[in-house]
CSV table of C-alpha atoms in Angstrom, one decimal:
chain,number,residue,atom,x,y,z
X,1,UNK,CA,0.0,0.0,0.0
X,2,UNK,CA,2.5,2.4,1.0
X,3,UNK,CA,4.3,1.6,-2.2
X,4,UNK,CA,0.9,2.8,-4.1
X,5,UNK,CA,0.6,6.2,-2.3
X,6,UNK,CA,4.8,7.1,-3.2
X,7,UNK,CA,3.6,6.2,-6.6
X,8,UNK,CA,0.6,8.2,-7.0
X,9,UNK,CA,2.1,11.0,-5.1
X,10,UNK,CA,5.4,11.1,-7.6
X,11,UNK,CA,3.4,9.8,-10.8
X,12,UNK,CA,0.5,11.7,-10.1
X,13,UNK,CA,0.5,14.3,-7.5
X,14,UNK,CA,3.6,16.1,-8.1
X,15,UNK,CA,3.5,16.3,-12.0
X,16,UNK,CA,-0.5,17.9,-11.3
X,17,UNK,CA,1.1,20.6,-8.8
X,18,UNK,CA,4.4,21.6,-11.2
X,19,UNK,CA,1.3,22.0,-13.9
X,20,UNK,CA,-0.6,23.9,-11.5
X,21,UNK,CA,2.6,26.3,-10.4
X,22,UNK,CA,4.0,27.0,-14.2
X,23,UNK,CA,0.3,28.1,-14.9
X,24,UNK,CA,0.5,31.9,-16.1
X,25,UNK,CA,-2.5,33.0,-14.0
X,26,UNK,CA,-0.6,31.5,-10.9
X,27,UNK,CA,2.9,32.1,-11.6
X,28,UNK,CA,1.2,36.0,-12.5
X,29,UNK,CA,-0.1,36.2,-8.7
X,30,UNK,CA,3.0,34.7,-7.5
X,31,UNK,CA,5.4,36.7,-8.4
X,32,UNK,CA,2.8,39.8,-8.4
X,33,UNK,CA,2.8,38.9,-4.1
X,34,UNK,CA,6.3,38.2,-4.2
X,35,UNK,CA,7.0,41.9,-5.6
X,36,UNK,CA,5.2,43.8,-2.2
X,37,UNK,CA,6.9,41.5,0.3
X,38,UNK,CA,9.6,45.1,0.3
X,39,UNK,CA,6.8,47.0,1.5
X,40,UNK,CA,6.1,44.5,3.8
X,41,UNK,CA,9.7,44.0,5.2
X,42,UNK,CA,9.7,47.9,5.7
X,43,UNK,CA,6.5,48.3,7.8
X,44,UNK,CA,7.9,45.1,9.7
X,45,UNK,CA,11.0,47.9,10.3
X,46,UNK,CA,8.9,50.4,11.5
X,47,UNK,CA,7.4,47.9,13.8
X,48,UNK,CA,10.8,47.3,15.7
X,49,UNK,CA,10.9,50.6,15.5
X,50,UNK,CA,8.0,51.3,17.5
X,51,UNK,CA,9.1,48.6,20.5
X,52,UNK,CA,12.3,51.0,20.6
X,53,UNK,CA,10.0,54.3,20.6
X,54,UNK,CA,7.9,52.7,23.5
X,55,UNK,CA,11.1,52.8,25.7
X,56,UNK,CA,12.9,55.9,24.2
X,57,UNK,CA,10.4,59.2,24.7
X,58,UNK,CA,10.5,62.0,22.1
X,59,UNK,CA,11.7,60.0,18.7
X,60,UNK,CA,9.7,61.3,16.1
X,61,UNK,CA,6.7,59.1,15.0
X,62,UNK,CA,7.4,56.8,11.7
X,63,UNK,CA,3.8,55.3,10.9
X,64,UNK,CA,3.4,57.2,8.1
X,65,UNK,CA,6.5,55.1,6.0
X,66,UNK,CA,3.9,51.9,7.3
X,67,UNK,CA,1.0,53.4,5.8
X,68,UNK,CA,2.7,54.2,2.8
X,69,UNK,CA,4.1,50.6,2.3
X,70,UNK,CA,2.4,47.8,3.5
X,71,UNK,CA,-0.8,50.5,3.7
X,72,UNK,CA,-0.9,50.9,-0.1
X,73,UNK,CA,0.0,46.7,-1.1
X,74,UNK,CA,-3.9,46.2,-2.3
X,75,UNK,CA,-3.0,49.7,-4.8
X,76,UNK,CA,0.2,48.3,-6.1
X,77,UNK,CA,-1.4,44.4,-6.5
X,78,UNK,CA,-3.7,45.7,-8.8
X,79,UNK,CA,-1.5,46.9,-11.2
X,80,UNK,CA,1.4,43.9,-10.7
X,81,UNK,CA,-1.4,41.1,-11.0
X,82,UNK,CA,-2.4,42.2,-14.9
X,83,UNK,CA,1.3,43.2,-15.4
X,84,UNK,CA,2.9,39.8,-14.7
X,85,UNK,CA,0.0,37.4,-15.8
X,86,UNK,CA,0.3,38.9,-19.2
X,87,UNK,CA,4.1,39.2,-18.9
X,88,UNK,CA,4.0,35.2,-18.1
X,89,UNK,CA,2.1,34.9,-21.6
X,90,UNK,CA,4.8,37.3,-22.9
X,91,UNK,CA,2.0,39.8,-24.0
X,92,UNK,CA,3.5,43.2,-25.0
X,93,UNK,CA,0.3,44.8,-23.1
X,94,UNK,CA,1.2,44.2,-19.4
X,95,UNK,CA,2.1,47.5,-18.4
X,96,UNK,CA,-1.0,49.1,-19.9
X,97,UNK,CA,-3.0,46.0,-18.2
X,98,UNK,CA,-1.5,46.9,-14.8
X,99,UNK,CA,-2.3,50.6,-15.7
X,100,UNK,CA,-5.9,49.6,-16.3
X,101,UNK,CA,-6.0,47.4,-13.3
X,102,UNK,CA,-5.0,49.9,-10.7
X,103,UNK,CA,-7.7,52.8,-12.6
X,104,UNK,CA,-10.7,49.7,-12.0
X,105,UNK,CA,-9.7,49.2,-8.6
X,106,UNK,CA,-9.6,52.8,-7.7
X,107,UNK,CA,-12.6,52.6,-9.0
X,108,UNK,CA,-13.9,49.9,-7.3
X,109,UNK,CA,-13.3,52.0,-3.9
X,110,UNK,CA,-16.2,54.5,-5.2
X,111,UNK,CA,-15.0,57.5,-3.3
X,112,UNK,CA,-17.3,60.2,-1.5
X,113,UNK,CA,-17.7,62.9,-3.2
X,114,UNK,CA,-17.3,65.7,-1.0
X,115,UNK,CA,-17.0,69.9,-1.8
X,116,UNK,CA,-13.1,69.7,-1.9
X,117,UNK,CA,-13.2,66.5,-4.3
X,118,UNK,CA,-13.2,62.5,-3.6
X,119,UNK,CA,-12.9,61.2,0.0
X,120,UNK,CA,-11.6,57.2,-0.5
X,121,UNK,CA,-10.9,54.8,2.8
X,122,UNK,CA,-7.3,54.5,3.2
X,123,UNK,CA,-8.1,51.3,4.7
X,124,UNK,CA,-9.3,49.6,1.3
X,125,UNK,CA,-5.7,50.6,-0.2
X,126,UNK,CA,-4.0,48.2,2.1
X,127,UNK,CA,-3.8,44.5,3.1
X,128,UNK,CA,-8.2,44.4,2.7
X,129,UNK,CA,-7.9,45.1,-0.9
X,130,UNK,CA,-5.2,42.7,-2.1
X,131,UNK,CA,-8.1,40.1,-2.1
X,132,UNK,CA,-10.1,43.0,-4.5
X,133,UNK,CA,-7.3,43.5,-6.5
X,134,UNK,CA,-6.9,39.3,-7.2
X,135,UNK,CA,-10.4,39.8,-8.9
X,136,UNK,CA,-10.1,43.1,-10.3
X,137,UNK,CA,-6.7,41.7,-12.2
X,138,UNK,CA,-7.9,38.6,-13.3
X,139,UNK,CA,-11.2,40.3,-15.0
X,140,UNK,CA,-8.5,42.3,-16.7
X,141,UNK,CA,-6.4,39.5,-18.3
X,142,UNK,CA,-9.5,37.7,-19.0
X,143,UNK,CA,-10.8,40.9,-21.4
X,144,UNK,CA,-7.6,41.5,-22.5
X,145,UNK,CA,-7.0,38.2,-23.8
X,146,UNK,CA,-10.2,38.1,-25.7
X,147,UNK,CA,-9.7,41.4,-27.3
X,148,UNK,CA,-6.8,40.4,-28.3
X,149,UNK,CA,-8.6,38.4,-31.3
X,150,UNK,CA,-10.4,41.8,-32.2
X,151,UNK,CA,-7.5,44.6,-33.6
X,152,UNK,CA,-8.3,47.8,-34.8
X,153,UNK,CA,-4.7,48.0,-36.4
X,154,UNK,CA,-3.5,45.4,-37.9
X,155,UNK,CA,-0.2,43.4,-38.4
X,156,UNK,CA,0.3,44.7,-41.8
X,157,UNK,CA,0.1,48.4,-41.0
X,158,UNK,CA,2.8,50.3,-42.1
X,159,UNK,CA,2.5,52.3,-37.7
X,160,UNK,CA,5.6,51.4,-35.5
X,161,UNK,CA,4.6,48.7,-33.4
X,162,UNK,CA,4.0,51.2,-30.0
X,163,UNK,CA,1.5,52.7,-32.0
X,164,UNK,CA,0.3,49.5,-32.9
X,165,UNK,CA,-0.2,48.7,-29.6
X,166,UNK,CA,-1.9,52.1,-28.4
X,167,UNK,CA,-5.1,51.9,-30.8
X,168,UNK,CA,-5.5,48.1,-30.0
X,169,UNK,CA,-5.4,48.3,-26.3
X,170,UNK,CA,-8.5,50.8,-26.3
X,171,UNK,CA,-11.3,48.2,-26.8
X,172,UNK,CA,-10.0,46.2,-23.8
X,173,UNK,CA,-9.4,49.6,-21.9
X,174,UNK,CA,-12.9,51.0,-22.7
X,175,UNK,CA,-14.9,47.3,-22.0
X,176,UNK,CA,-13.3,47.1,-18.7
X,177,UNK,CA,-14.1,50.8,-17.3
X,178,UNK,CA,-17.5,50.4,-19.0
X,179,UNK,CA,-18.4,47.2,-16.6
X,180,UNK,CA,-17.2,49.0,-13.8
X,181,UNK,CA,-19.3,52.2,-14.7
X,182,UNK,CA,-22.5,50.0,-15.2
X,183,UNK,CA,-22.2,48.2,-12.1
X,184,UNK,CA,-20.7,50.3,-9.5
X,185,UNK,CA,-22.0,54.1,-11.0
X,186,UNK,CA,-25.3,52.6,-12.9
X,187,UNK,CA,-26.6,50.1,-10.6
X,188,UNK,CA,-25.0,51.4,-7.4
X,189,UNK,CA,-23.7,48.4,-6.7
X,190,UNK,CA,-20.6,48.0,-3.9
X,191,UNK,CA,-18.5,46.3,-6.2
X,192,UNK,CA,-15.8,46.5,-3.7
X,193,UNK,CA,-17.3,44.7,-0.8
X,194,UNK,CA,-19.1,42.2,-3.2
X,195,UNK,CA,-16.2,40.8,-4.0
X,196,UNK,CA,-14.6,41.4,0.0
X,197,UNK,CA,-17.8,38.7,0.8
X,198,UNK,CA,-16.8,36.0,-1.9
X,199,UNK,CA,-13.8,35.6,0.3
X,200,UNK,CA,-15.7,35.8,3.7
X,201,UNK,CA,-15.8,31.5,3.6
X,202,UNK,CA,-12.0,31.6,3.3
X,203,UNK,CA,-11.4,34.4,5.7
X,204,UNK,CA,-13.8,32.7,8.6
X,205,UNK,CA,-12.1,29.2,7.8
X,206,UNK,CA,-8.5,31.1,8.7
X,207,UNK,CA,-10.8,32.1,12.2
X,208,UNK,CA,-10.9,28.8,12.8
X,209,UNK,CA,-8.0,26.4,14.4
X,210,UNK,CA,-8.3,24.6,11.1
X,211,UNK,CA,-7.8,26.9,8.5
X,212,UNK,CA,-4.8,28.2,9.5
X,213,UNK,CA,-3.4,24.5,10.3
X,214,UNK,CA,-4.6,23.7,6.6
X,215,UNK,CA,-2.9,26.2,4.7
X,216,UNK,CA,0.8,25.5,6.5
X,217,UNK,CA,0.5,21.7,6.1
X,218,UNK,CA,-0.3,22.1,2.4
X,219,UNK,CA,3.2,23.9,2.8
X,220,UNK,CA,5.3,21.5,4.3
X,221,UNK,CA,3.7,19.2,2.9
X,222,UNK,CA,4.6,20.0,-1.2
X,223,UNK,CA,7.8,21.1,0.3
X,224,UNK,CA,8.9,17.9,1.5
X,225,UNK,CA,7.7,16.8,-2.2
X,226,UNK,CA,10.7,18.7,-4.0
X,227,UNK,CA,7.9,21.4,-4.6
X,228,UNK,CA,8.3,25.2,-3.6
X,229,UNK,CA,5.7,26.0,-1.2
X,230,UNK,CA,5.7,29.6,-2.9
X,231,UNK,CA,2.9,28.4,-4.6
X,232,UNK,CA,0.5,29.2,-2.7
X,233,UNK,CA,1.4,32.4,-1.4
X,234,UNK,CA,-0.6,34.3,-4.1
X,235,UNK,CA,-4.3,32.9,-2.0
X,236,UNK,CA,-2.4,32.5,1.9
X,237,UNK,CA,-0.7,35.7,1.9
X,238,UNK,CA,-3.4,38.1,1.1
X,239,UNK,CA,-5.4,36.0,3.0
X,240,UNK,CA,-3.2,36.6,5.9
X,241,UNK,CA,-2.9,40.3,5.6
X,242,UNK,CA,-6.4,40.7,5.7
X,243,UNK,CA,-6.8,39.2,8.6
X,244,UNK,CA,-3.8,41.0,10.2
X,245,UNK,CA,-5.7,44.3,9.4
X,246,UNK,CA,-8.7,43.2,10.6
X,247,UNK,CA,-6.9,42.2,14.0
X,248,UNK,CA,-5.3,46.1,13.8
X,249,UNK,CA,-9.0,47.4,13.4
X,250,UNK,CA,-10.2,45.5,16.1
X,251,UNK,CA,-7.1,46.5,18.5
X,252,UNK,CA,-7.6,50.3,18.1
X,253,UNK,CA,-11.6,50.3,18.7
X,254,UNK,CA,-10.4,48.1,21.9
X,255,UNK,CA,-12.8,45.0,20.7
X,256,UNK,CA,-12.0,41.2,20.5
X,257,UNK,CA,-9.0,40.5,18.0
X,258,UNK,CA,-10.9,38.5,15.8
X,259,UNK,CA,-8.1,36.2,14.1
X,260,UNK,CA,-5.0,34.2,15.4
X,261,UNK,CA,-3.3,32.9,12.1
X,262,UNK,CA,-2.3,35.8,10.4
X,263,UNK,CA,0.4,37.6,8.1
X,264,UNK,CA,3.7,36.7,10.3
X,265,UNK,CA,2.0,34.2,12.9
X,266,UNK,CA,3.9,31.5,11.1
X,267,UNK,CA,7.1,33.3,10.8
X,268,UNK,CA,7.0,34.1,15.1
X,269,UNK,CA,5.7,30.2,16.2
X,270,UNK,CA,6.1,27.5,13.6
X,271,UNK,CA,9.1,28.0,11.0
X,272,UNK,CA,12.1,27.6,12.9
X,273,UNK,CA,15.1,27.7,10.9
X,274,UNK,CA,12.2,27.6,7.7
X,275,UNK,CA,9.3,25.7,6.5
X,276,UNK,CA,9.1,22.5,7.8
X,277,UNK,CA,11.4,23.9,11.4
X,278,UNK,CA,14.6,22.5,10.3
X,279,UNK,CA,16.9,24.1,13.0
X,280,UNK,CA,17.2,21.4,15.0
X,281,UNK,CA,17.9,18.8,12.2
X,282,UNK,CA,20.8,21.4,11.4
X,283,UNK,CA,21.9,21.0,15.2
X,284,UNK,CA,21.5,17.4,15.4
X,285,UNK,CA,23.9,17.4,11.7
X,286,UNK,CA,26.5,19.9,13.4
X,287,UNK,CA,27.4,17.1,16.3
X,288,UNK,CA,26.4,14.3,14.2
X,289,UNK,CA,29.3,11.0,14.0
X,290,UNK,CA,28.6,10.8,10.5
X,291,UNK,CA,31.1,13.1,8.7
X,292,UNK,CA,29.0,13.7,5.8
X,293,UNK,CA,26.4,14.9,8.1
X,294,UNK,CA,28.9,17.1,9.9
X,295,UNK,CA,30.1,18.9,7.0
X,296,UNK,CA,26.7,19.2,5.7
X,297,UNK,CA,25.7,21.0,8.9
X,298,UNK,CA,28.2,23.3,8.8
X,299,UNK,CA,27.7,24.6,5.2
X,300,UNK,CA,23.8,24.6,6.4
X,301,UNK,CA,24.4,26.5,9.6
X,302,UNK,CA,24.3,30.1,8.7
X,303,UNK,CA,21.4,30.1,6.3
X,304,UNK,CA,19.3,27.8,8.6
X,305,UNK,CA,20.0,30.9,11.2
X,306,UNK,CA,18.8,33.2,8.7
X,307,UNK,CA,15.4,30.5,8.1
X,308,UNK,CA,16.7,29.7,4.5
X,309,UNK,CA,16.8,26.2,4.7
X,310,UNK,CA,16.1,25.1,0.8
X,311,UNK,CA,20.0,23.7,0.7
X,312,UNK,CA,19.0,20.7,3.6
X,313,UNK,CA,15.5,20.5,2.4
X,314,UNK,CA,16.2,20.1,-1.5
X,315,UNK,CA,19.6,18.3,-0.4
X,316,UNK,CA,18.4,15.4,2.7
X,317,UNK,CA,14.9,15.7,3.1
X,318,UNK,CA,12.3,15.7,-0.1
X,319,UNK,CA,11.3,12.3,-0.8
X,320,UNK,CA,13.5,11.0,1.8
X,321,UNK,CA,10.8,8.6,3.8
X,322,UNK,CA,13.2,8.7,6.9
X,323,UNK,CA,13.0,12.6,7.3
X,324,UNK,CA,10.0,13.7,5.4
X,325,UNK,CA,7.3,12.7,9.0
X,326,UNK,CA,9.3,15.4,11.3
X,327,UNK,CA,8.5,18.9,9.4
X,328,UNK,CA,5.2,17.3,9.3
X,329,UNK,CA,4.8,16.9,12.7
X,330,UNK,CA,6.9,20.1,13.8
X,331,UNK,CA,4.6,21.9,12.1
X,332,UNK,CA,1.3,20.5,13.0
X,333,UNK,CA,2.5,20.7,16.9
X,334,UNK,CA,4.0,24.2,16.6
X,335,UNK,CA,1.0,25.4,15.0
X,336,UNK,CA,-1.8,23.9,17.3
X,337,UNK,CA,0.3,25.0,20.9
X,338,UNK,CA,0.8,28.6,19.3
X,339,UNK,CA,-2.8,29.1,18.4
X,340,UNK,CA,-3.6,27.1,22.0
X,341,UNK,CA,-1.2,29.6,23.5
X,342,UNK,CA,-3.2,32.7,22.1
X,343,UNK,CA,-6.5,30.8,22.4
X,344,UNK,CA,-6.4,30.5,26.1
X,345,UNK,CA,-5.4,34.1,26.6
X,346,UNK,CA,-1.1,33.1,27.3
X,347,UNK,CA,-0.6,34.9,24.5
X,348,UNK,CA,-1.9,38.1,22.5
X,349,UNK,CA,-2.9,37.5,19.2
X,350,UNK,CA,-1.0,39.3,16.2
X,351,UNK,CA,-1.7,43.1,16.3
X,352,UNK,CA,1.5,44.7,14.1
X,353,UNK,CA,3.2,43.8,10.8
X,354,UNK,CA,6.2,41.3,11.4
X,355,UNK,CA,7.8,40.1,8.0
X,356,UNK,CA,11.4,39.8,8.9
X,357,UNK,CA,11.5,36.1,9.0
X,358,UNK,CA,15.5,36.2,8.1
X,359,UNK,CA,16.3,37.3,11.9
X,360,UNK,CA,17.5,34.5,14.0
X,361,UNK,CA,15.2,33.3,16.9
X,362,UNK,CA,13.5,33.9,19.1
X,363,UNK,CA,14.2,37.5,17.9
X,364,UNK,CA,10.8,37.3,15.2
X,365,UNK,CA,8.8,35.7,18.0
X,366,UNK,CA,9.4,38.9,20.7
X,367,UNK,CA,8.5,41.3,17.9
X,368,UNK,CA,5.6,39.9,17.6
X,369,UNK,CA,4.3,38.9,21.2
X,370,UNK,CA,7.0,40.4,23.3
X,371,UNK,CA,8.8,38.6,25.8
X,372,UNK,CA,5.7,35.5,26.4
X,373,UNK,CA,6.3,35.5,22.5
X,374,UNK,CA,10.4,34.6,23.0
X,375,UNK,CA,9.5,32.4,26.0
X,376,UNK,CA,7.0,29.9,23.9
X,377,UNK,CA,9.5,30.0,20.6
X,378,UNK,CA,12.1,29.0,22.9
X,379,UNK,CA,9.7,26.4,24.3
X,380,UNK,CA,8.4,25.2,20.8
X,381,UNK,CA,11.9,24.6,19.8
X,382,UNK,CA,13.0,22.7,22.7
X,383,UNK,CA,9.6,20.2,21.8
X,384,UNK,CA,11.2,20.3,17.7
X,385,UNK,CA,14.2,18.6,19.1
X,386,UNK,CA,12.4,16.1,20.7
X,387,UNK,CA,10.5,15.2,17.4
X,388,UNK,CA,13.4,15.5,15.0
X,389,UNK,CA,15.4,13.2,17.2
X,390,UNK,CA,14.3,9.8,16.2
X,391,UNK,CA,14.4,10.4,12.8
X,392,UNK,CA,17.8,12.1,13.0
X,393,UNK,CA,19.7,9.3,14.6
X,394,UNK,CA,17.7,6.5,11.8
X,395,UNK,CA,18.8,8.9,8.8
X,396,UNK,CA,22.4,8.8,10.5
X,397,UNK,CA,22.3,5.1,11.3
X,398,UNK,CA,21.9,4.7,7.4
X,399,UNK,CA,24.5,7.5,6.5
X,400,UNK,CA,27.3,5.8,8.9
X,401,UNK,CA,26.3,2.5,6.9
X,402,UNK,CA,26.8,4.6,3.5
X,403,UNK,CA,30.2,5.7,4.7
X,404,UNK,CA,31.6,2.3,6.1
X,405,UNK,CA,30.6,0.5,2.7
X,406,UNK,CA,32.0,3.4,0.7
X,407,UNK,CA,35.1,3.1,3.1
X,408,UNK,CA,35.5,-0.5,2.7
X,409,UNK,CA,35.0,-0.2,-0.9
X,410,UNK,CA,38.3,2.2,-1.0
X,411,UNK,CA,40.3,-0.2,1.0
X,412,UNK,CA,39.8,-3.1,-1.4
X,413,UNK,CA,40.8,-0.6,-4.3
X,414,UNK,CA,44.3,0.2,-2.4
């Protein structure tokens, strides 16, 4: 039996997920949520910046580089979604796609209109409308594509080919504004939080113990398949940041913080030394007897301190049956005593961006819940020992074997 599931899982499975990743619509998000993780990383800055301004009276307040980062990320995903979907599909168009993406989701916020001009929600610019903008720039590649069978100037024109590409982006241009006038202006319809409530069975799923635990076994899970668990960062990370801003919300009107998995809760309690919390394998390698192990530790130790740990997962643990059970289980117990922790009221729920998951522990895990925060990383990694233990010492058993045969083999040579 357990010979079926490797075979459906590397016959099967892994060939339908590398289809699914090298998609242009998902490789598009991808690297379109890849491109704001900056803005992120700087409003993660600000944050440490803020525990040093809580000790250290009279520095001069920063928010305003936070709101203009990680505050704008739903602005600047609807132009990058159109721009690399069509770029994937090496359509010339992508920048005047992006262009048209970010003009619909402006419009999409439907602004007051007030005596001095337009009054918009600052709010919707940030982490709340990533999830409008995923929408917003799929509807755009969609009518771009199929206007691009209908050209007002054609191939054999004698125009330069910018000019070319002017006249036939307007029909795409002018069909996508003229949906969004219909039904946001014409119908009065909030086209904005219509598509906010198409996400509301995915957003109260991440409430819930389980959907949070879902989405980071899915992780580990294709990452211990060879697979980069990148993939699904284009649905968990807006997902995420929603939720974080929600959490913000609820924190300044002083009511119940509504979510415990969110944008950086991962990074604080579950992915120590990376995705599938390989630090202690990395330890274990360090003072292993094996000298292949112990060289291999070595060259893994400083990116395992800075949570990059592709090198020992790519190199000793995909598809290796011995190791492949532990990130599983790291993850699964990291996750369920972190969100126990917060459940139960040991710990505070995530309330301030926190991206900078290259600083070594337990240094993300205070940012984000202060000292209890250090104290349970430090905990959690003490119980990640425990569990990569047994399956360190039966992965070295069979290295030292390795060695002694390859050994022996040289001795017969000489």
């Amino acid at each position: 039996m357990l010979e079926g599931v490797k075979k459906f899982i590397s016959e099967k499975f892994v060939p339908s997920a590398q289809k699914f990743s090298s998609n242009a619509y998902v490789s598009g998000i991808q690297k379109a949520v890849i491109k704001i993780i900056p803005m992120i990383l700087v409003s993660s800055v600000v944050t440490i910046y803020g525990i040093v301004q809580s000790f250290i009276s009279g520095l001069p307040d920063l928010s305003p580089i936070s709101n203009y980062s990680f505050g704008l990320v739903g602005m600047m995903t609807a132009y990058l979604i159109p721009y690399y979907i069509l770029d994937s599909k090496r359509d010339s168009r992508n920048v005047v796609a992006g262009i048209t993406g970010l003009g619909l989701f402006m419009m999409a916020l439907k602004p007051e209109a007030v005596e001095s001009g337009f009054l918009y929600n600052f709010d919707r610019f940030g982490a709340q409308g990533m999830l409008v903008s995923m929408i917003i720039g799929l509807f755009v590649v969609v009518i771009f594509n199929l206007a691009a069978k209908i050209k007002l100037i054609g191939e054999d024109s004698p125009l330069p080919e910018f000019c070319k590409e002017w006249f036939n982006c307007i029909i795409p241009i002018f069909i996508i504004f003229l949906v969004g006038t219909i039904i946001i202006y014409a119908c009065g319809f909030s086209l904005f939080d219509a598509i906010l409530s198409l996400f509301n069975p995915l957003m109260n799923l991440t409430a819930s113990y389980w959907g949070g635990l879902i989405m980071l076994m899915l992780q580990v899970f294709v990452y211990t398949l060879g697979i980069s668990c990148w993939i699904f960062d284009g649905i968990i990370i807006p997902i995420s940041n929603a939720a974080l801003q929600a959490n913000m919300a609820a924190a300044a009107a002083g009511a119940t913080l509504p979510y415990v998995f969110t944008y950086g809760f991962d990074f604080a309690y579950v992915l120590f030394g990376g995705v599938g919390a390989t630090l202690p394998l990395i330890v274990y390698f360090i003072f292993s007897k094996s000298k292949r192990l112990k060289l291999l530790g070595k060259v893994y130790a400083i990116p395992t301190l800075l949570n990059i740990n592709e090198p020992v997962m790519y190199g000793n643990i995909a598809w290796n049956p011995l190791l492949m059970p532990a990130p599983w289980l790291c993850t699964f117990v990291n996750y369920s005593l972190a969100y126990l922790s917060i459940h139960l009221g040991l710990l505070a729920a995530p309330v301030v961006s926190s991206a900078l998951w290259f600083l070594p522990y337990p240094l993300p895990s205070f940012i984000l819940g202060g000292i209890k925060g250090a104290i349970l990383c430090i905990v959690l990694i003490a119980i990640d020992f425990v569990i990569w233990y047994p399956f360190f010492k039966a992965y070295e058993v069979t290295t030292l074997k390795e060695e002694e045969k390859l050994e022996g083999g040289k001795n017969k040579h000489e």
